[in-house]
Short mmCIF file of C-alpha atoms and ligand atoms in Angstrom, two decimals:
data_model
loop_
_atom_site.label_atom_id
_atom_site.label_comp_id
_atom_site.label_asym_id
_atom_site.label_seq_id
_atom_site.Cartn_x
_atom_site.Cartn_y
_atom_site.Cartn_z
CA UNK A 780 109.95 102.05 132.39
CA UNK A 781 108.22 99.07 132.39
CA UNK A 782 108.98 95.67 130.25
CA UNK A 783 107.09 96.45 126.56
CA UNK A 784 104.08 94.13 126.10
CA UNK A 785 103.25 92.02 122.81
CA UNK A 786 100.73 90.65 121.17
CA UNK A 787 100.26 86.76 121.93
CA UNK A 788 99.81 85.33 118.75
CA UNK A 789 99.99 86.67 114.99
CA UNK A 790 96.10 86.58 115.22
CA UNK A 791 95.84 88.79 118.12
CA UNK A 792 97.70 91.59 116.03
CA UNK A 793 95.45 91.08 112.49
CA UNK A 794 92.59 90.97 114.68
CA UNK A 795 93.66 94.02 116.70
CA UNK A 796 94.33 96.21 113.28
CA UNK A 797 91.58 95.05 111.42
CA UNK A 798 89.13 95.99 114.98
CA UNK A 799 91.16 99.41 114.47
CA UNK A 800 90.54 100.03 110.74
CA UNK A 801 87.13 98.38 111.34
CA UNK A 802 84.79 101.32 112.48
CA UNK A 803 82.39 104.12 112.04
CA UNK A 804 84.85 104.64 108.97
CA UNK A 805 83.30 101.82 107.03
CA UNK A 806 79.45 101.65 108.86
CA UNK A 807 78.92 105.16 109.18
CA UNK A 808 80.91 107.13 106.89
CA UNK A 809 82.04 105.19 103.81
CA UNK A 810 78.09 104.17 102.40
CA UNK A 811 77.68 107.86 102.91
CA UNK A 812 80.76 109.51 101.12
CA UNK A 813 79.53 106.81 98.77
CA UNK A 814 75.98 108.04 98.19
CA UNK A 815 77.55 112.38 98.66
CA UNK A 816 80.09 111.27 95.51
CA UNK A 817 78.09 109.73 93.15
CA UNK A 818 77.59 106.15 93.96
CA UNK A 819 79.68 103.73 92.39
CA UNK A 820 81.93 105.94 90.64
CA UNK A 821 82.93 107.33 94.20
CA UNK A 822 83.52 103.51 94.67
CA UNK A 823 85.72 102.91 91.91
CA UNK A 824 88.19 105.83 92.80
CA UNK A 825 88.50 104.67 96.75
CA UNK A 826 88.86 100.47 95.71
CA UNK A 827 92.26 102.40 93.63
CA UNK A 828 92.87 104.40 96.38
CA UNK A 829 93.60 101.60 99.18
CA UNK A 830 94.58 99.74 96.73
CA UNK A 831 97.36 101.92 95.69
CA UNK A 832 97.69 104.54 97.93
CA UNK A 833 96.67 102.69 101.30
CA UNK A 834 97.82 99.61 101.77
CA UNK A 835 101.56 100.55 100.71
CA UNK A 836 101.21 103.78 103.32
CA UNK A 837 100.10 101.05 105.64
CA UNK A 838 103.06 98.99 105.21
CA UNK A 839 105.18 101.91 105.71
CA UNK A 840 103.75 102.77 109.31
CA UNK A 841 104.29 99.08 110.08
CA UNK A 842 107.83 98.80 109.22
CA UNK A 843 108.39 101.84 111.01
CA UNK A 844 106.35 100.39 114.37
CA UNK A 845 107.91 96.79 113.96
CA UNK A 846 111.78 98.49 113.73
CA UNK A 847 111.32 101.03 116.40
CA UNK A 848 109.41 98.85 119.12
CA UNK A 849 108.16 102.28 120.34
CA UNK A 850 104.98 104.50 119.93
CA UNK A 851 105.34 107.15 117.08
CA UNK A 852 106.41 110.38 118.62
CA UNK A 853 109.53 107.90 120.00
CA UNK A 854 109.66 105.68 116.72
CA UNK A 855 111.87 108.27 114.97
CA UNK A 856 114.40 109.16 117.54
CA UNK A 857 115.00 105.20 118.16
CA UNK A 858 115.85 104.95 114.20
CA UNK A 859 118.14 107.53 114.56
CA UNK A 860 116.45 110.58 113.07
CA UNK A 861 115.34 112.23 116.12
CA UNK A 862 114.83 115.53 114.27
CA UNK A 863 111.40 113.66 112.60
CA UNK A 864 109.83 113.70 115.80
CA UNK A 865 107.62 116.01 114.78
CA UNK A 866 106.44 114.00 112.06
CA UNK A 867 104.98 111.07 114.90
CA UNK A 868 103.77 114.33 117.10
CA UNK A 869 101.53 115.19 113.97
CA UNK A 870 100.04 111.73 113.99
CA UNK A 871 99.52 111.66 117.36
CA UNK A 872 97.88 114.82 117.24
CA UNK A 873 95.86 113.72 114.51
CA UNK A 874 94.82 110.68 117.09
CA UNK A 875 93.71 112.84 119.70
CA UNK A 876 91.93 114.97 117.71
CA UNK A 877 90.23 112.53 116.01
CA UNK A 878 89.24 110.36 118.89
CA UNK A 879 87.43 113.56 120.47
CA UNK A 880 84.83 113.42 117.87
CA UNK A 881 85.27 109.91 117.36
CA UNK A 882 83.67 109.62 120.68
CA UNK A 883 80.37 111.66 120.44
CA UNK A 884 79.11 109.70 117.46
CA UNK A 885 80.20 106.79 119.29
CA UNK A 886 77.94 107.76 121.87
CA UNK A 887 74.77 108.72 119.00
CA UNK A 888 75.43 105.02 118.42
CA UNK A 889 75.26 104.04 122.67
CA UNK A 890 71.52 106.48 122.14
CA UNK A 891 70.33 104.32 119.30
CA UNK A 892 70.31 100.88 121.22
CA UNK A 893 68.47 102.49 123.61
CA UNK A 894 65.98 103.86 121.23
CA UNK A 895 65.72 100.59 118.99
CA UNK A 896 65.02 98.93 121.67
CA UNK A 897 62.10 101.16 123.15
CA UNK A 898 61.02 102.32 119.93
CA UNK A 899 61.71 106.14 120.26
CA UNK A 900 62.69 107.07 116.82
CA UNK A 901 59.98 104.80 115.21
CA UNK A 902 58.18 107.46 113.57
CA UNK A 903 60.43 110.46 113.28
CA UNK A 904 63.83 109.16 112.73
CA UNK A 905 65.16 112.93 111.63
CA UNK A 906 63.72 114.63 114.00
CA UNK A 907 65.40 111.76 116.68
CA UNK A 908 68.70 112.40 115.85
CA UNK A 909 68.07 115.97 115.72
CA UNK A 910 67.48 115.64 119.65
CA UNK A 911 69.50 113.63 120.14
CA UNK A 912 72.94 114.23 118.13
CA UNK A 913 73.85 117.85 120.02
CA UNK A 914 73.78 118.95 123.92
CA UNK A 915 73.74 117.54 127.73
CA UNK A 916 72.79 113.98 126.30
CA UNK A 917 74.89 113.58 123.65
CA UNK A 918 77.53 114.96 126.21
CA UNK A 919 76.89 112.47 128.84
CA UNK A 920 77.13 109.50 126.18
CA UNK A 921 80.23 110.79 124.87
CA UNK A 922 81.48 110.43 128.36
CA UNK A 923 80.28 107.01 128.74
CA UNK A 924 82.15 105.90 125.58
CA UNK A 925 85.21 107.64 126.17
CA UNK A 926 84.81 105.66 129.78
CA UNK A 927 84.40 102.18 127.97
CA UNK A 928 87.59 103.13 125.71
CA UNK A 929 89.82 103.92 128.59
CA UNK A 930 88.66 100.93 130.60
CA UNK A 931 89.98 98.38 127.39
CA UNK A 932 92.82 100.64 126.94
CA UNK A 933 93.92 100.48 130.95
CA UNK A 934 93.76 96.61 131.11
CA UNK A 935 96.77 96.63 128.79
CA UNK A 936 97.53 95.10 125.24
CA UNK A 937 96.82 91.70 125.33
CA UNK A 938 94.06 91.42 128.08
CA UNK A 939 92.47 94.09 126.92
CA UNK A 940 92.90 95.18 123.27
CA UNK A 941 93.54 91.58 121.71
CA UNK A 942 90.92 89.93 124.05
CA UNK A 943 88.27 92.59 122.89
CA UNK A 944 89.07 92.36 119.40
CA UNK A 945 88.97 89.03 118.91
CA UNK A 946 85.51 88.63 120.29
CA UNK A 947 84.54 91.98 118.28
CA UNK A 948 85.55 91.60 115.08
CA UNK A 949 84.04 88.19 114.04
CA UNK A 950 80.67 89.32 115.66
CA UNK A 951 80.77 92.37 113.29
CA UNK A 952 81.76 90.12 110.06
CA UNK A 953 78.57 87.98 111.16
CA UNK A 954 75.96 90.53 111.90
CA UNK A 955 77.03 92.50 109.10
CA UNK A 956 76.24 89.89 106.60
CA UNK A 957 72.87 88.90 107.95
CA UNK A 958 71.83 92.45 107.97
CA UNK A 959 72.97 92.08 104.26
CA UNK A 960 70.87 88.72 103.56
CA UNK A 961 67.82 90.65 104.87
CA UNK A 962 68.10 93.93 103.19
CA UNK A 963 67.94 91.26 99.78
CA UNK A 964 64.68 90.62 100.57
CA UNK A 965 62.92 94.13 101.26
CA UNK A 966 60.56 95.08 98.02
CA UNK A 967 62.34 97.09 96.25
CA UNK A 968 65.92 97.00 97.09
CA UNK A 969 66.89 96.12 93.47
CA UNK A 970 68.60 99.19 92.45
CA UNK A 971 70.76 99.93 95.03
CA UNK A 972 72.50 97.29 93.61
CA UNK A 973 73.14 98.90 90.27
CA UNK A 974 73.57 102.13 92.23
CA UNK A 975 76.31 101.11 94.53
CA UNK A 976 77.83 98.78 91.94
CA UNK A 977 77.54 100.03 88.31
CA UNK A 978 79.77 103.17 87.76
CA UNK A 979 78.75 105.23 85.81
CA UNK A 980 82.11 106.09 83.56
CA UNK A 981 81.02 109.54 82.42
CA UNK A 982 80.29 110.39 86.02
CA UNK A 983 83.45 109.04 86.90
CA UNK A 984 85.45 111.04 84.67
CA UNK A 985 83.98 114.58 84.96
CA UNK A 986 83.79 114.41 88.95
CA UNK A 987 87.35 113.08 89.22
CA UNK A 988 89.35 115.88 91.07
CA UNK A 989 86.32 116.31 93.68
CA UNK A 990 85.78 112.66 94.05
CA UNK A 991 89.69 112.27 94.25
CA UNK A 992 90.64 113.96 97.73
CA UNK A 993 87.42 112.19 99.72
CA UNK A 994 88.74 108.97 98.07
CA UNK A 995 91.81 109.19 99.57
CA UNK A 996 91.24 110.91 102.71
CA UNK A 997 88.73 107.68 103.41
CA UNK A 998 91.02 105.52 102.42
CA UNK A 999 93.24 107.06 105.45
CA UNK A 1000 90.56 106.85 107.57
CA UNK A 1001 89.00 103.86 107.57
CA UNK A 1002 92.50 101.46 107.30
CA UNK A 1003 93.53 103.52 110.72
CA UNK A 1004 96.36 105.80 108.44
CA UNK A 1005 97.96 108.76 109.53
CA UNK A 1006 97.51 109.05 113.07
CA UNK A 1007 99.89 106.60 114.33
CA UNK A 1008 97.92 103.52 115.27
CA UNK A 1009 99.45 101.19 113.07
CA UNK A 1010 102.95 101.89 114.22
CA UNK A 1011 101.60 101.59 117.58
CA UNK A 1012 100.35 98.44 116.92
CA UNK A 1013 102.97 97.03 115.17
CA UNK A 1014 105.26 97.96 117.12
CA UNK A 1015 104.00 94.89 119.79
CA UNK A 1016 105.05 92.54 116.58
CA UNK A 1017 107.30 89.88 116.52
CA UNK A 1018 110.14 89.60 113.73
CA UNK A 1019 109.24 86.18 112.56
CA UNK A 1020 105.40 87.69 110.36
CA UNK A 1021 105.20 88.82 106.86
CA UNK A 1022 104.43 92.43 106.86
CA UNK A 1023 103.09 92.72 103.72
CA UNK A 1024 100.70 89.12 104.13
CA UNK A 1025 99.40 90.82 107.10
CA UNK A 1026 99.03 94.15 105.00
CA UNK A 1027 96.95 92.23 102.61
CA UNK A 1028 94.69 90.71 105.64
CA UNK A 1029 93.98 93.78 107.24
CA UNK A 1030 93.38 95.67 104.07
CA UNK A 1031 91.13 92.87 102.23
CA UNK A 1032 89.10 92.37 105.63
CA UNK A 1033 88.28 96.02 106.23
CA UNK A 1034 87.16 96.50 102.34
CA UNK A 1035 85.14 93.55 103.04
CA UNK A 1036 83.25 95.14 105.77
CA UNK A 1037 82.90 98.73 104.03
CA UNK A 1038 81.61 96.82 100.90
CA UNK A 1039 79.24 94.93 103.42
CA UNK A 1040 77.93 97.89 105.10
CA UNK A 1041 77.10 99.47 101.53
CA UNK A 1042 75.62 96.44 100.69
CA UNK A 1043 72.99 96.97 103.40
CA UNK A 1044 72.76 100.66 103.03
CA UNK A 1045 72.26 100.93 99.68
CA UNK A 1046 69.39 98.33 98.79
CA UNK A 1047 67.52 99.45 102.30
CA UNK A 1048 67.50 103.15 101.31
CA UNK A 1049 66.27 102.59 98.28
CA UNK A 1050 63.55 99.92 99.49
CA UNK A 1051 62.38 103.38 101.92
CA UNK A 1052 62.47 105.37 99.12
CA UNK A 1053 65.16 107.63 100.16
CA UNK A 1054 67.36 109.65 98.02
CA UNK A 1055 70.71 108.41 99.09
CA UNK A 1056 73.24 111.31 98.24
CA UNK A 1057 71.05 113.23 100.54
CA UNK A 1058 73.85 113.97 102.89
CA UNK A 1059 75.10 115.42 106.34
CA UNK A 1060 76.53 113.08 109.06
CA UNK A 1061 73.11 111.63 110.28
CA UNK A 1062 72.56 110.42 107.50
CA UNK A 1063 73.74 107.21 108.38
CA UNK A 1064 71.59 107.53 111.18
CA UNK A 1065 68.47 109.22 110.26
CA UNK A 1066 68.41 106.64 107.16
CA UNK A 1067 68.74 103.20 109.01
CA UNK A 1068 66.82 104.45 111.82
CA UNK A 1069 63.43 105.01 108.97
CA UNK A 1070 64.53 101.32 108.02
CA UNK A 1071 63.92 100.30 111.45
CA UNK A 1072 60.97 102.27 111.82
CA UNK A 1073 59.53 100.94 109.22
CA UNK A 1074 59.65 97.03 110.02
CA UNK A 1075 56.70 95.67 112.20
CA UNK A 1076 57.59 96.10 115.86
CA UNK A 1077 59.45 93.59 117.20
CA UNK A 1078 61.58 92.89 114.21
CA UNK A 1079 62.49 96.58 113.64
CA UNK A 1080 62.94 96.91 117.11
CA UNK A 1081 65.10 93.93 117.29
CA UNK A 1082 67.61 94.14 114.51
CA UNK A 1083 67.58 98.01 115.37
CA UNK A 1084 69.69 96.98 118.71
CA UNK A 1085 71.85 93.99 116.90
CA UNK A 1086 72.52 96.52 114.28
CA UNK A 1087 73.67 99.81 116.29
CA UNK A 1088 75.04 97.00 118.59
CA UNK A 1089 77.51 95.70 116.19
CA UNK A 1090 78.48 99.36 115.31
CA UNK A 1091 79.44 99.95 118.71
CA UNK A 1092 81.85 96.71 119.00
CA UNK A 1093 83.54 98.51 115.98
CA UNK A 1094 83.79 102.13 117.02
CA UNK A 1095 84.94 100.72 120.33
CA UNK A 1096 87.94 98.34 118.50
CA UNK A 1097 88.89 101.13 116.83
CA UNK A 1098 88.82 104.12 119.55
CA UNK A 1099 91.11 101.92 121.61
CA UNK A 1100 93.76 102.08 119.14
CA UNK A 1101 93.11 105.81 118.79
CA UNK A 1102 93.83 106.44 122.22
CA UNK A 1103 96.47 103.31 122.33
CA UNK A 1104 98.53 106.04 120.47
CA UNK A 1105 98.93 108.52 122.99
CA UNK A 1106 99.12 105.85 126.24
CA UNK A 1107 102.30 104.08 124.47
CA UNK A 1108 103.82 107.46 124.07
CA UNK A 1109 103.24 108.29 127.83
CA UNK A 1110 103.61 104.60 129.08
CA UNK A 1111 107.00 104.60 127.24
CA UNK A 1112 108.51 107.42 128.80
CA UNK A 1113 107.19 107.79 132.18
CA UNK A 1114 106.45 105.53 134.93
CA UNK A 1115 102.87 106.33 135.17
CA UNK A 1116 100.79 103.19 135.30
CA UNK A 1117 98.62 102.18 131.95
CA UNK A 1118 95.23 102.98 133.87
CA UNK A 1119 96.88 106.58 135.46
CA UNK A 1120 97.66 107.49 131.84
CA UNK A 1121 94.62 105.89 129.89
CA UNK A 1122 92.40 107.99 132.41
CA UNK A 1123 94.13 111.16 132.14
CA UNK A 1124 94.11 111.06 128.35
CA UNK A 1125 91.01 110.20 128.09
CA UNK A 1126 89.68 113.36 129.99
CA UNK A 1127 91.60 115.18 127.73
CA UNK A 1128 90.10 113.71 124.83
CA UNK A 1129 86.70 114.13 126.28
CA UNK A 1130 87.42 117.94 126.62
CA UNK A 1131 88.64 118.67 123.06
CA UNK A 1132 85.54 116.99 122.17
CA UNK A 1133 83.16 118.98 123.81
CA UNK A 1134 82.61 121.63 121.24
CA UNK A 1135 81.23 118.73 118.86
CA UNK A 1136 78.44 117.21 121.58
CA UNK A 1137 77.33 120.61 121.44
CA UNK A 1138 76.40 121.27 118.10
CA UNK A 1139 76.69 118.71 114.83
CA UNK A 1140 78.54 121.34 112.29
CA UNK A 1141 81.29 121.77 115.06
CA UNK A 1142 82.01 118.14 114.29
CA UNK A 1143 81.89 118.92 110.73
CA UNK A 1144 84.49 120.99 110.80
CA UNK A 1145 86.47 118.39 112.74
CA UNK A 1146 85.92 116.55 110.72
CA UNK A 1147 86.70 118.07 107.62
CA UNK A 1148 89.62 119.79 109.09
CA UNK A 1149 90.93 115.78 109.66
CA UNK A 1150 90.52 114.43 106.15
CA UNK A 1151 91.74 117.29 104.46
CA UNK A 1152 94.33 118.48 106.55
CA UNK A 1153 95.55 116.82 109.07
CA UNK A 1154 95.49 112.51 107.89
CA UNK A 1155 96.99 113.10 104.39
CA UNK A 1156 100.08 115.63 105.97
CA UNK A 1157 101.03 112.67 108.23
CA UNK A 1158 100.86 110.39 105.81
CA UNK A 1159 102.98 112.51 103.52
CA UNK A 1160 105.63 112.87 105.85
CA UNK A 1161 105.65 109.29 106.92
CA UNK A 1162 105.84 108.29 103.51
CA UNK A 1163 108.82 111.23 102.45
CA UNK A 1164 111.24 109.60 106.05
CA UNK A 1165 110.16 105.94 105.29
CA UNK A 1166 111.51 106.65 101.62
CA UNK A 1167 114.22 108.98 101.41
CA UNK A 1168 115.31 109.54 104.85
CA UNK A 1169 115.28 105.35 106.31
CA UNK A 1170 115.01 103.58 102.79
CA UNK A 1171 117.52 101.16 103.87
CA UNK A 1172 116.10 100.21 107.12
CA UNK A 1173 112.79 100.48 106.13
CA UNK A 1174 113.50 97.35 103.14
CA UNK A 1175 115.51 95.53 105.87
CA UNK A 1176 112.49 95.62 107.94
CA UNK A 1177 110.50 94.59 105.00
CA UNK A 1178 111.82 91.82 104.27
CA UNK A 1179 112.04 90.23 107.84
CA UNK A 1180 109.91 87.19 107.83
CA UNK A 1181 108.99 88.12 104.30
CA UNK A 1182 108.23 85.51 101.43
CA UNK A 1183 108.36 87.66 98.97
CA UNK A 1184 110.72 88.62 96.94
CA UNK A 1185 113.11 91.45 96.49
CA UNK A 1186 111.28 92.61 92.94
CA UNK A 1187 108.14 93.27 95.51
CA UNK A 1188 110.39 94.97 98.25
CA UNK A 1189 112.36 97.37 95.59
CA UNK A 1190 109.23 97.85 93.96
CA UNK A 1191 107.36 99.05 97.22
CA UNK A 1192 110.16 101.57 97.94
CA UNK A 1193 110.02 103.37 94.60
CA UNK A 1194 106.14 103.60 94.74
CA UNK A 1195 106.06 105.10 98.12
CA UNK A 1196 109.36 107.29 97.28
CA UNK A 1197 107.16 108.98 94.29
CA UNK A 1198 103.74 107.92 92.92
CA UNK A 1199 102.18 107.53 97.20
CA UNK A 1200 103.62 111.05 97.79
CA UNK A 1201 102.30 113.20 94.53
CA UNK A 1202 99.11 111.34 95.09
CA UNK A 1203 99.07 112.31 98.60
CA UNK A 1204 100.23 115.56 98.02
CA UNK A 1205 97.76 116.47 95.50
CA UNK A 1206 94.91 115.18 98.07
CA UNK A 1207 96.41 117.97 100.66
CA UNK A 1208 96.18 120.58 98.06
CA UNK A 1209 92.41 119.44 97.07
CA UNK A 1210 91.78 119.01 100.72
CA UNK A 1211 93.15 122.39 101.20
CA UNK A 1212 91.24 123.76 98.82
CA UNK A 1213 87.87 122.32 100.11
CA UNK A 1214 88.53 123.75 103.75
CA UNK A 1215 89.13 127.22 102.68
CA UNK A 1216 85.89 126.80 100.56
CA UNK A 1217 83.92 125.47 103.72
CA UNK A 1218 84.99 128.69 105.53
CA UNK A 1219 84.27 130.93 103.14
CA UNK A 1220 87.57 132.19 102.49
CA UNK A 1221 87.47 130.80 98.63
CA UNK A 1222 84.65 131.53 96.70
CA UNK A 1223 84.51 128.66 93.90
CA UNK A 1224 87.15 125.39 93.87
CA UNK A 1225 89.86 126.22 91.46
CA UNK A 1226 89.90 122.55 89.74
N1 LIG B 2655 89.61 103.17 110.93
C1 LIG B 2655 88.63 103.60 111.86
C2 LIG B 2655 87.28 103.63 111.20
O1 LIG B 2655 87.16 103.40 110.03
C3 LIG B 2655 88.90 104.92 112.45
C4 LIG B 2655 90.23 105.01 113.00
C5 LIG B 2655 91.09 105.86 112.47
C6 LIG B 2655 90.63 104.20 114.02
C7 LIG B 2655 92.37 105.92 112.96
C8 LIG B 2655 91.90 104.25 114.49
C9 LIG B 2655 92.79 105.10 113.94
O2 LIG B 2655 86.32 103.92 111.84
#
């Protein structure tokens, strides 16, 4: 087994997890679970969500990671509860699944430089992605991004993740808000202002238990929850950082990009005219690509490739800790080399995701099948060990190079002990719920 690697500076790991968290999650998904739950009510429920249900899950995985100094299949054994194993083989699981579709919109996003830049979806931006999004293309580019993920992952943690990263996420925070400046000054943008940002209470109310489980399962999914890649990554961390000040980074700069992203979604499809909650996942897509279109050529052709660009940087920061997962697990235990292992698990990834290149609802159900199922079980059981099982480690761990005080450690263990869990728990059961209705097996949702 070789030395364990880690990170070179306190930077290198806040920039690392925020490039993880950082991702389609925010650009690609969150404006449009957004616009499918009702605007800014939807909003409302998922600010509460990471607010209270993510970022004190997220400390959890990292005093787990920082303890154990191993990957998360191994974390458990190392703390002395080897019979939780299972618990870190569900998040990885969850990783590799997720990764495998991860990667084919990853590559939609390769196929939209290109066609920014020539101009191809110009004037039929649905009927583009409905070329493009399913079959021997969309296969080949989710080869070629699997390719650039394994090629970061193989050059190792700090040459490759934490140089990558810190060159990625900055570029994203910049791009991001100048697409934001110039979607202010399309005719027309003014309300999807108020419809992004002005929740509608009675909305809010009524839709609760179906806005509730999407809330949650995107709060999972966009701060990098539930599949391991947090205790991965923090378990390259020195002793000497405040977990919960780096908590608050990560968190605060990944909400920051989601609410950026909206805030060029939202006023651009409403300067097009387009009814945002229509939904399906090229949306995202379809809807920026008629912005594009729309601009006179070069400008639309220009930001079209800056903006699908930038995307790229942060579905490639956040694939890497995806498959980071699985390569510490393997690089842990065997003496493989890094690029051996990053290779062969990327081919495997690449082969579980070969179903979704081939046809768009596959990846639905994916999809669907991670945010209702398989994030919010990990989570639960991370959450049940961290607080019952290791509570004492878990608030010595906590309050290594902490400031804080021991009101804010005690405090942390009892929420995540009770009020993270029967949140959670109720998100499986909604989430649950929602799959069996999306196969049919349950004819109407029972709340
Ligand atoms: N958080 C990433 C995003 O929002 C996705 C991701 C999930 C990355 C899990 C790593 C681990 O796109």
């Amino acid at each position: 087994m070789s030395e364990r690697e880690t990170w070179t500076s306190r930077l290198g790991f806040i920039l690392a997890a925020v490039g993880s968290a950082v991702g389609l999650g925010n650009i690609w998904q969150f404006p449009f679970q957004t616009a499918t739950n009702g605007g800014a009510a939807f909003l409302v429920v998922y600010l509460l969500a990471v607010l209270a249900i993510g970022f004190p899950a997220m400390l959890a995985e990292f005093v787990v990671g920082r303890r154990a100094e191993r990957n998360p299949i191994d974390a458990f054994g190392r703390l002395g509860h080897g019979n939780w194993k299972f618990a870190g083989a569900i998040a990885a699981f969850t990783a590799f699944w997720i990764l495998s579709f991860y990667s084919v919109v990853g590559g939609w996003v390769i196929r939209y430089i290109f066609g920014s830049a020539t101009g191809a979806y110009f004037g039929a931006p649905s009927e583009y992605f409905g070329a493009i999004a399913a079959g021997p293309d969309a296969l080949a580019l989710h080869a070629v991004f699997m390719a650039l993920t394994v090629g970061i992952v193989a050059a190792g943690v700090d040459d490759g993740i934490e140089r990558a990263t810190k060159l990625m996420v900055p570029s994203i925070i910049v791009l991001l808000v100048g697409l934001g400046a110039w979607a202010a000054t399309l005719p027309g943008s003014g309300p999807g202002y108020a419809y992004y940002l002005a929740p509608d209470l009675g909305a809010l109310t009524t839709n609760f238990w179906s806005i509730l489980p999407n809330a949650v399962g995107q709060a999972f999914f966009t701060l990098s929850l539930g599949m391991g890649a947090m205790i991965t990554y923090a378990s390259y961390l020195g002793e000497d950082d405040s977990l919960a000040g780096d908590g608050v980074t990560i968190v605060a700069l990944n909400t920051l990009v989601g609410l950026l992203a909206g805030l060029v979604a939202f006023p651009v499809l409403f300067a097009i005219g387009i009814e945002p909650s229509q939904s399906g996942l090229g949306a995202a897509f379809e809807m920026l690509a008629g912005a594009f279109g729309q601009l006179p050529s070069p400008t639309g052709a220009i930001l079209g490739v800056v903006f699908f660009f930038t995307l790229l940087l942060a579905a490639l920061s956040s694939a890497i800790s995806l498959l980071e997962v699985v390569t510490s697990y393997v690089v842990d235990n065997y003496d493989y080399g890094r690029p051996t292992v990053a290779v062969a698990l990327g081919t495997g990834i690449f082969l579980l995701g070969v179903p979704s290149a081939f046809g768009v609802s596959n990846l639905g159900w994916y999809n669907a099948i991670a945010y209702n199922l398989l994030l919010p079980l990990s989570v639960l059981l991370l959450l049940l060990f961290v607080g019952w099982v290791y509570a004492d480690g878990a608030i010595g761990e906590l309050r290594q190079g902490s400031t804080l005080g021991e009101g804010f450690n005690r405090g942390w263990l009892w929420w995540i002990r009770v009020v993270v869990p029967v949140g959670v728990l109720v998100t499986l059961l909604l989430g649950l719920q929602s799959l069996a209705l999306r196969a049919g097996v349950l004819a109407n949702p029972v709340v």
